[in-house]
Amino acid sequence: MEAMDVATLLRDLLLARSLEAAAKRFLIELCRSPGISQGYCYWREPVGDRLLPVADHGGPEGVLPDISLEEMDNPLVYGLMSNKACHVEQLGHLVGFGAGFDALRERHAVRDAMLVLPISGRGRQGALGVVVVVGSDAALRLWHQDGVWQELFRCQELVIERLRELHGETSQGHRERVADQRREVERGNARASRLLAGGFIGVGASAKKLRTEMLRLADSSLSLLITGETGSGKDHAAWLVHQASARQGNFVPVNCAAIPKDLIEAELFGASRGAYTGAVQARKGLVAEADGGTLFLDEIGDMPLGLQGTLLRLLNEKKFRPVGATREQASDFRLICATHRPLSELILEGSFREDLYFRIRQLTLHIPPLRERPEDIPALVAHVLLQHNRESRSSVAGISATALARLQAYAFPGNVRELRSLVLAAAERTAAGKHIRSTLLDELVDNHAANLRSARRSVTAVLHDLVQTDNLPEALSTIERLIVTDRLRKVDGSRRNAALSLGIPKRTLARKCLEWNLDGEDSKA
């Protein structure tokens, strides 16, 4: 900037009589910088949970959306809450980060970059608002490193805080515009739309269809059966449907495969004092916890056949009896079940009741495997990296185009769960400020594929050994290891849950894991 331009901007900022005027003047000068196309300013609502638009320049006509502070993945919310600058290299990679951010993203080109700068004010730890700069990635980096603009931004912070103290948070005209926006947003179940848009990441037709379906299913009281492969996100979809509904009660998840058969009835229905050995006090069951909310039965195909009849009666009458109790209790819950196993085949095998099957599938939702929606992988990777950088206080810059193409060409037998694990492992091995390289991903993917092939060969080898073995203890130990490994995978590494579901003491399982060098965490519940 020329010296005269700097002086003129400083004068105009100091003479501004409203937040809108000061912010607008700063943004006008900002958008004159080479490579910067748009800018806008948001202010934190004095009492509430939103960021409110104050001024904008350079963008398309139309009112800027409010931003809910619940959109924790939203770069504007992150910049505000962390009081740190947030740089997004390419907006097209950030999809499904909240309805407010999606509305902002549609105002920009896919390849645009974004820089979010918190407005801190004097002596404050928390930010008052944010200034958002949009343009090319290279231009934003040069602008942010410019010492003159750094000083001008600090001056603007002081001016805005002074105006806030003198005149209040916003002018009357802005408050009226905000009120109009609020009435508009509240039409059409905005809460549900925000949750679903921010929770199920994806840009393809199948992801959009799933979000629409989840929103449609949210307020129904009918039982919902969610199907899909392991790791595809069935449990997350169930939680989103609950969150988008009008139900005020708890979301209560139950993994039917991780609870021992002799304890699952007490877990579900509770137990009275003295109902069984060790029941020294009355215990509230998960069905009672779900009263007014949602009961989610994951891996319903693994529910013991004897308990299925009890569940069917519960669904029909909404009444249950705790183990050892003489009186029935009522629970008003919405049932959501999930399975990766074809229940129709289990019915033919005689291990699943046909009448229960038709009762739990009043509504259905199928989650497609990740290999059928590779167009969603860039957005999912960006989401995982953003969470990684926040939680580990790291600054992995992103992922190279070659590495991203490598992921999109991979079949992902473990679906979204496997993608997340691969990206996190790659991020841990990537230096700050660098992009994840394709060679690193090749190594991780090849190692994972080799482990899967080894596991398949191990199963075949064990079967052969059991038939041909001359060392029965060794063969039984090998198959025992395979069973434990598979169970740890199903319960996400929780030794406690694996031990419970296998009917062995936790210390025994811990000893075996140490002996076999198996992964698992004692702290996981």
XYZ file of C-alpha atoms in Angstrom:
525
model
C 0.000 0.000 0.000
C 1.074 3.554 -0.647
C 1.679 5.780 2.379
C -1.246 8.028 1.427
C -3.585 5.024 1.188
C -2.501 3.875 4.646
C -3.072 7.312 6.143
C -6.489 7.651 4.494
C -7.618 4.237 5.741
C -6.450 4.992 9.287
C -8.308 8.302 9.248
C -11.525 6.717 7.993
C -11.339 3.958 10.587
C -10.846 6.412 13.439
C -13.740 8.588 12.213
C -16.139 5.644 11.769
C -19.289 5.890 13.895
C -20.501 2.303 13.705
C -19.156 -1.219 13.568
C -20.553 -1.660 10.068
C -18.874 1.502 8.785
C -15.457 0.614 10.222
C -15.587 -2.995 9.018
C -16.898 -2.010 5.569
C -14.145 0.575 5.065
C -11.461 -1.926 6.026
C -12.897 -4.580 3.684
C -13.075 -2.178 0.738
C -9.373 -1.428 1.030
C -8.624 -5.095 1.671
C -10.247 -6.193 -1.595
C -8.009 -3.840 -3.549
C -5.046 -6.084 -2.736
C -3.920 -8.268 -5.689
C -5.463 -11.737 -5.672
C -8.052 -10.965 -2.942
C -11.636 -11.064 -4.176
C -13.907 -10.942 -1.145
C -13.933 -10.110 2.532
C -16.469 -10.046 5.340
C -16.671 -9.459 9.069
C -18.614 -11.471 11.651
C -19.372 -10.539 15.254
C -20.103 -12.888 18.139
C -23.673 -12.603 19.419
C -23.626 -10.937 22.888
C -26.085 -13.441 24.340
C -26.463 -16.587 22.283
C -24.541 -19.129 20.294
C -23.998 -17.556 16.874
C -21.702 -15.423 14.787
C -23.607 -12.560 13.147
C -22.569 -10.859 9.870
C -21.541 -7.200 10.231
C -20.239 -6.230 6.790
C -19.007 -7.691 3.504
C -17.447 -6.506 0.262
C -16.657 -8.033 -3.098
C -19.017 -10.987 -2.919
C -22.345 -11.719 -4.606
C -25.466 -9.886 -3.529
C -27.554 -11.374 -0.762
C -27.600 -11.549 3.020
C -24.747 -13.427 4.643
C -25.862 -16.418 6.756
C -25.638 -16.598 10.522
C -23.037 -19.096 11.782
C -23.946 -21.419 14.651
C -21.181 -21.914 17.215
C -22.203 -25.590 17.226
C -20.472 -25.912 13.823
C -17.174 -26.807 15.502
C -15.545 -27.840 12.199
C -16.396 -24.464 10.635
C -13.153 -22.448 10.138
C -14.917 -19.272 11.333
C -15.951 -20.922 14.588
C -12.509 -22.460 15.036
C -10.825 -19.073 14.501
C -13.159 -17.454 17.015
C -12.886 -20.145 19.694
C -9.138 -20.705 19.410
C -8.372 -17.004 18.895
C -5.952 -18.084 16.168
C -5.773 -17.512 12.431
C -7.181 -20.349 10.317
C -6.017 -20.830 6.707
C -7.983 -23.003 4.256
C -6.077 -23.756 1.061
C -9.055 -24.762 -1.080
C -12.702 -24.282 -0.131
C -13.856 -27.067 -2.445
C -12.316 -29.606 -0.055
C -14.439 -28.476 2.902
C -17.933 -29.876 2.514
C -20.467 -30.739 5.188
C -18.951 -28.532 7.900
C -22.307 -27.013 8.825
C -25.199 -25.309 7.058
C -23.775 -21.838 7.752
C -20.378 -22.640 6.273
C -21.913 -24.479 3.318
C -23.940 -21.341 2.542
C -20.754 -19.229 2.655
C -18.829 -21.713 0.521
C -21.425 -21.464 -2.248
C -20.555 -17.757 -2.602
C -16.998 -18.600 -3.686
C -15.150 -20.499 -6.389
C -14.149 -24.088 -5.616
C -10.421 -23.269 -5.804
C -10.632 -20.148 -3.623
C -8.621 -20.081 -0.406
C -9.859 -18.566 2.869
C -8.084 -16.859 5.754
C -9.976 -16.371 9.021
C -8.516 -13.790 11.430
C -9.912 -13.390 14.965
C -10.695 -9.875 16.249
C -9.169 -9.979 19.708
C -9.285 -6.449 21.116
C -7.171 -5.141 23.963
C -6.250 -7.473 26.816
C -8.741 -10.153 25.812
C -8.137 -13.879 25.688
C -11.261 -14.649 23.690
C -12.075 -13.239 20.257
C -14.932 -10.777 19.697
C -15.443 -11.722 16.058
C -13.612 -12.657 12.869
C -12.542 -11.079 9.583
C -12.649 -13.462 6.621
C -10.427 -12.923 3.568
C -11.044 -14.884 0.344
C -8.854 -15.132 -2.747
C -6.004 -17.169 -4.185
C -3.899 -19.162 -1.744
C -0.661 -17.414 -2.733
C -2.241 -13.956 -2.422
C -3.577 -14.683 1.067
C -0.171 -15.859 2.266
C 1.547 -12.716 0.944
C -1.128 -10.445 2.418
C -0.958 -12.133 5.831
C 2.837 -11.721 5.940
C 2.704 -8.033 5.000
C 3.803 -5.973 8.025
C 1.742 -2.939 6.988
C -1.459 -4.941 6.809
C -0.680 -6.581 10.151
C -0.521 -3.172 11.779
C -3.667 -2.008 9.991
C -5.518 -5.071 11.209
C -4.444 -4.354 14.803
C -5.652 -0.787 14.392
C -8.999 -2.045 13.118
C -9.304 -4.323 16.172
C -8.874 -1.353 18.501
C -11.306 0.803 16.543
C -13.971 -1.886 16.508
C -13.616 -2.537 20.226
C -13.896 1.196 20.940
C -17.057 1.425 18.837
C -18.459 -1.636 20.584
C -17.923 -0.042 23.984
C -19.395 3.308 22.901
C -22.347 2.189 20.831
C -23.081 -1.403 21.802
C -22.520 -4.551 19.810
C -24.468 -3.575 16.675
C -26.509 -0.764 15.258
C -30.292 -0.798 15.206
C -30.315 -1.377 11.455
C -28.070 -4.402 11.792
C -30.163 -5.817 14.616
C -33.227 -5.559 12.411
C -31.473 -7.363 9.559
C -30.340 -10.076 11.972
C -33.899 -10.491 13.250
C -35.124 -10.906 9.663
C -32.433 -13.512 9.033
C -33.322 -15.370 12.199
C -36.984 -15.642 11.230
C -35.975 -16.916 7.814
C -33.580 -19.534 9.198
C -36.093 -20.796 11.731
C -38.434 -21.790 8.917
C -38.073 -25.369 7.792
C -36.411 -27.121 10.737
C -33.054 -25.323 10.636
C -31.686 -27.297 13.596
C -32.058 -30.618 11.839
C -30.597 -29.281 8.599
C -27.491 -27.959 10.355
C -26.874 -31.216 12.172
C -27.256 -33.421 9.148
C -25.293 -31.151 6.814
C -22.442 -30.933 9.311
C -22.476 -34.542 10.433
C -22.536 -36.744 7.323
C -19.620 -35.652 5.162
C -19.894 -36.000 1.397
C -20.510 -34.101 -1.833
C -21.751 -36.867 -4.137
C -25.292 -37.801 -5.060
C -25.421 -40.717 -2.595
C -24.277 -38.538 0.329
C -26.838 -35.866 -0.509
C -29.540 -38.522 -0.780
C -28.538 -39.953 2.608
C -28.750 -36.535 4.272
C -32.201 -36.030 2.794
C -33.290 -39.490 3.933
C -31.968 -39.010 7.487
C -33.787 -35.716 7.765
C -36.997 -37.335 6.516
C -36.667 -40.232 8.963
C -35.745 -38.115 11.988
C -39.170 -37.284 13.393
C -40.827 -40.631 12.730
C -41.667 -42.847 15.709
C -41.344 -46.047 13.635
C -38.449 -48.451 14.130
C -35.508 -47.888 11.799
C -33.083 -50.546 10.525
C -29.737 -49.256 9.207
C -27.723 -51.630 7.025
C -24.233 -51.374 5.601
C -20.756 -52.837 5.765
C -18.560 -52.662 8.854
C -17.007 -49.211 9.214
C -19.425 -47.476 6.846
C -20.815 -45.213 9.586
C -24.071 -46.880 10.676
C -23.664 -45.840 14.312
C -22.919 -42.247 13.315
C -25.969 -42.167 11.047
C -28.149 -43.398 13.922
C -26.805 -40.649 16.192
C -27.466 -38.002 13.520
C -31.057 -39.170 13.045
C -31.580 -38.872 16.814
C -29.933 -35.441 16.984
C -32.092 -34.139 14.148
C -35.287 -35.379 15.777
C -37.463 -33.538 18.261
C -36.773 -36.115 20.976
C -35.343 -34.598 24.140
C -34.137 -37.831 25.769
C -30.791 -39.624 25.562
C -29.238 -41.460 22.653
C -28.425 -44.849 24.211
C -26.183 -47.144 22.122
C -25.925 -50.889 22.806
C -23.445 -53.144 20.987
C -25.174 -56.516 21.012
C -21.955 -58.256 19.919
C -19.888 -56.877 22.805
C -22.099 -57.856 25.776
C -21.964 -61.438 27.139
C -25.133 -63.399 26.467
C -25.765 -63.984 30.159
C -25.541 -60.246 30.945
C -27.295 -58.620 27.995
C -30.781 -58.933 29.556
C -29.640 -57.167 32.734
C -27.838 -54.517 30.641
C -30.995 -53.804 28.671
C -33.685 -54.074 31.312
C -31.813 -53.501 34.552
C -31.981 -55.687 37.643
C -33.369 -55.534 41.149
C -31.143 -55.983 44.172
C -30.179 -59.639 44.676
C -31.450 -60.687 41.240
C -28.184 -62.538 40.592
C -24.818 -63.083 42.226
C -23.076 -59.737 42.581
C -26.257 -57.619 42.263
C -25.755 -55.813 45.574
C -28.005 -52.926 44.530
C -30.736 -52.197 42.030
C -29.441 -51.385 38.566
C -31.093 -49.165 35.963
C -31.105 -50.668 32.484
C -30.402 -49.062 29.132
C -34.049 -49.269 28.058
C -34.986 -47.069 31.001
C -32.126 -44.685 30.132
C -33.597 -44.318 26.642
C -37.007 -43.151 27.894
C -37.960 -40.099 25.815
C -34.990 -40.649 23.506
C -33.525 -43.267 21.187
C -32.387 -46.836 21.879
C -29.766 -47.888 19.335
C -29.108 -51.633 19.068
C -25.919 -52.084 17.051
C -25.240 -55.498 15.475
C -28.791 -56.641 16.230
C -28.034 -59.894 14.366
C -25.872 -60.979 17.306
C -28.702 -60.702 19.861
C -29.350 -64.100 21.536
C -32.395 -65.861 20.110
C -33.959 -66.250 23.561
C -33.884 -62.498 24.147
C -35.403 -61.635 20.772
C -38.894 -62.606 21.933
C -38.544 -60.336 24.975
C -37.454 -57.469 22.716
C -40.441 -58.059 20.425
C -42.829 -57.793 23.375
C -41.068 -54.643 24.551
C -41.509 -53.032 21.132
C -45.177 -53.942 20.974
C -46.103 -52.862 24.517
C -43.318 -50.407 25.444
C -43.152 -52.143 28.844
C -40.403 -54.227 30.403
C -39.549 -55.959 33.675
C -36.069 -55.648 35.231
C -34.364 -58.937 36.058
C -35.666 -60.174 39.413
C -38.422 -57.509 39.619
C -42.142 -58.185 40.017
C -43.484 -54.968 38.480
C -43.299 -53.762 34.917
C -41.972 -50.372 33.900
C -42.691 -48.262 30.841
C -40.236 -46.581 28.469
C -41.153 -44.356 25.535
C -38.214 -44.691 23.147
C -37.602 -44.753 19.417
C -35.739 -47.898 18.292
C -32.927 -47.782 15.745
C -31.080 -51.000 14.879
C -28.026 -51.630 12.727
C -26.442 -54.696 11.199
C -23.755 -55.592 8.688
C -25.111 -59.149 8.454
C -28.003 -60.108 6.129
C -30.815 -60.785 8.606
C -32.802 -62.677 5.971
C -30.043 -65.328 5.919
C -30.027 -65.512 9.712
C -33.788 -66.143 9.596
C -33.245 -69.095 7.239
C -30.543 -70.402 9.602
C -32.998 -70.170 12.497
C -30.897 -67.703 14.510
C -33.134 -64.641 14.028
C -36.888 -64.345 14.484
C -38.827 -63.419 11.370
C -41.517 -61.546 13.322
C -38.853 -59.419 15.040
C -37.220 -58.728 11.685
C -40.397 -57.221 10.257
C -40.969 -55.278 13.483
C -37.560 -53.567 13.494
C -37.517 -52.746 9.759
C -40.577 -50.522 9.592
C -38.203 -48.010 8.024
C -34.821 -48.775 6.444
C -31.678 -46.829 5.608
C -28.729 -48.294 3.712
C -25.247 -46.762 4.051
C -23.259 -47.458 0.853
C -19.618 -48.558 1.155
C -16.938 -45.940 0.629
C -15.712 -47.590 -2.573
C -19.059 -46.660 -4.175
C -18.651 -42.951 -3.375
C -14.986 -42.026 -4.018
C -16.066 -38.452 -4.801
C -16.611 -37.991 -1.032
C -13.041 -38.923 -0.093
C -11.496 -35.414 -0.493
C -14.042 -33.894 1.890
C -13.628 -36.747 4.373
C -9.835 -36.409 4.304
C -10.066 -32.642 4.862
C -12.411 -33.238 7.802
C -10.062 -35.781 9.424
C -7.020 -33.533 8.936
C -8.823 -30.547 10.440
C -9.705 -32.590 13.521
C -6.153 -33.953 13.727
C -4.602 -30.487 13.597
C -6.934 -29.224 16.316
C -6.626 -32.143 18.686
C -2.859 -32.607 18.323
C -2.104 -28.890 17.879
C -0.365 -29.772 14.658
C -0.352 -28.003 11.299
C -0.289 -30.612 8.557
C -0.855 -28.491 5.451
C -3.031 -30.977 3.587
C -2.653 -33.884 1.191
C -0.983 -33.917 -2.217
C -3.079 -34.437 -5.333
C -1.258 -37.707 -6.057
C -1.889 -39.010 -2.548
C -5.554 -38.059 -2.786
C -5.850 -39.886 -6.107
C -4.237 -42.929 -4.444
C -6.930 -42.939 -1.777
C -9.725 -42.533 -4.325
C -8.423 -45.560 -6.237
C -8.279 -47.757 -3.113
C -11.187 -50.140 -2.392
C -11.337 -49.460 1.390
C -12.612 -52.787 2.779
C -12.827 -51.054 6.174
C -14.757 -48.091 4.730
C -14.747 -44.693 6.479
C -13.220 -46.138 9.648
C -10.244 -47.422 7.633
C -9.890 -44.118 5.765
C -9.770 -42.228 9.044
C -7.105 -44.580 10.439
C -4.949 -44.269 7.324
C -5.155 -40.468 7.224
C -4.401 -40.125 10.945
C -1.430 -42.484 10.651
C -0.137 -40.503 7.669
C -0.674 -37.187 9.474
C 1.336 -38.402 12.458
C 4.267 -39.086 10.120
C 4.025 -35.782 8.215
C 6.030 -32.749 9.327
C 4.282 -29.506 10.248
C 3.523 -27.322 7.253
C 3.970 -30.229 4.813
C 1.463 -32.183 2.713
C 0.851 -35.909 3.100
C 2.862 -37.608 0.346
C 1.665 -40.400 -1.930
C 4.731 -42.531 -1.109
C 3.778 -42.500 2.569
C 0.200 -43.506 1.782
C 1.424 -46.240 -0.560
C 3.455 -47.674 2.293
C 0.548 -47.552 4.760
C -1.985 -48.975 2.300
C 0.371 -51.767 1.182
C 1.122 -52.725 4.799
C -2.587 -52.817 5.600
C -3.367 -54.937 2.543
C -0.521 -57.298 3.437
C -1.924 -57.696 6.958
C -5.350 -58.546 5.532
C -3.849 -61.129 3.171
C -1.859 -62.568 6.050
C -4.995 -62.804 8.174
C -6.855 -64.631 5.395
C -3.945 -67.035 4.923
C -3.845 -67.546 8.687
C -7.472 -68.674 8.754
C -6.811 -71.204 5.977
C -3.636 -72.382 7.692
C -5.419 -72.844 11.014
C -8.151 -74.939 9.429
C -5.492 -77.095 7.779
C -3.567 -77.405 11.057
C -6.655 -78.488 12.964
C -7.096 -81.365 10.562
C -3.461 -82.310 10.028
C -1.894 -81.194 13.330
C 0.317 -83.329 15.478
C 0.402 -80.549 18.119
C -3.162 -79.902 19.239
C -2.321 -77.312 21.975
C -0.419 -75.162 19.471
C -3.219 -75.322 16.887
C -5.850 -74.412 19.503
C -3.698 -71.498 20.683
C -3.495 -70.180 17.121
C -7.240 -70.281 16.542
C -7.792 -68.728 19.981
C -5.592 -65.826 18.906
C -7.623 -65.348 15.718
C -10.865 -65.239 17.713
C -9.472 -62.679 20.164
C -8.047 -60.550 17.334
C -11.393 -60.513 15.532
C -13.290 -59.640 18.729
C -10.914 -56.767 19.556
C -11.545 -55.392 16.076
C -15.320 -55.559 16.539
C -15.205 -53.668 19.856
C -12.738 -51.012 18.631
C -9.833 -52.346 20.694
C -11.558 -52.382 24.098
C -10.086 -55.247 26.116
C -12.812 -54.848 28.715
C -15.626 -55.320 26.188
C -13.766 -58.087 24.365
C -13.243 -60.003 27.615
C -16.897 -59.574 28.614
C -18.191 -60.751 25.245
C -15.875 -63.800 25.280
C -16.743 -64.710 28.860
C -13.184 -64.564 30.196
C -11.592 -62.363 32.898
C -10.100 -59.102 31.661
C -6.718 -59.936 33.203
C -6.653 -63.191 31.235
C -7.277 -61.339 27.983
C -4.661 -58.712 28.883
C -2.105 -61.455 29.477
C -2.907 -63.100 26.146
C -2.680 -59.763 24.312
C 0.743 -59.172 25.827
C 1.843 -62.690 24.945
C 0.618 -62.369 21.343
C 1.610 -58.688 20.954
C -1.964 -57.666 20.098
C -3.190 -54.076 20.157
C -5.884 -53.103 22.638
C -6.591 -50.490 25.269
C -7.451 -51.198 28.874
C -8.995 -47.737 29.258
C -11.625 -48.211 26.598
C -15.089 -48.943 27.973
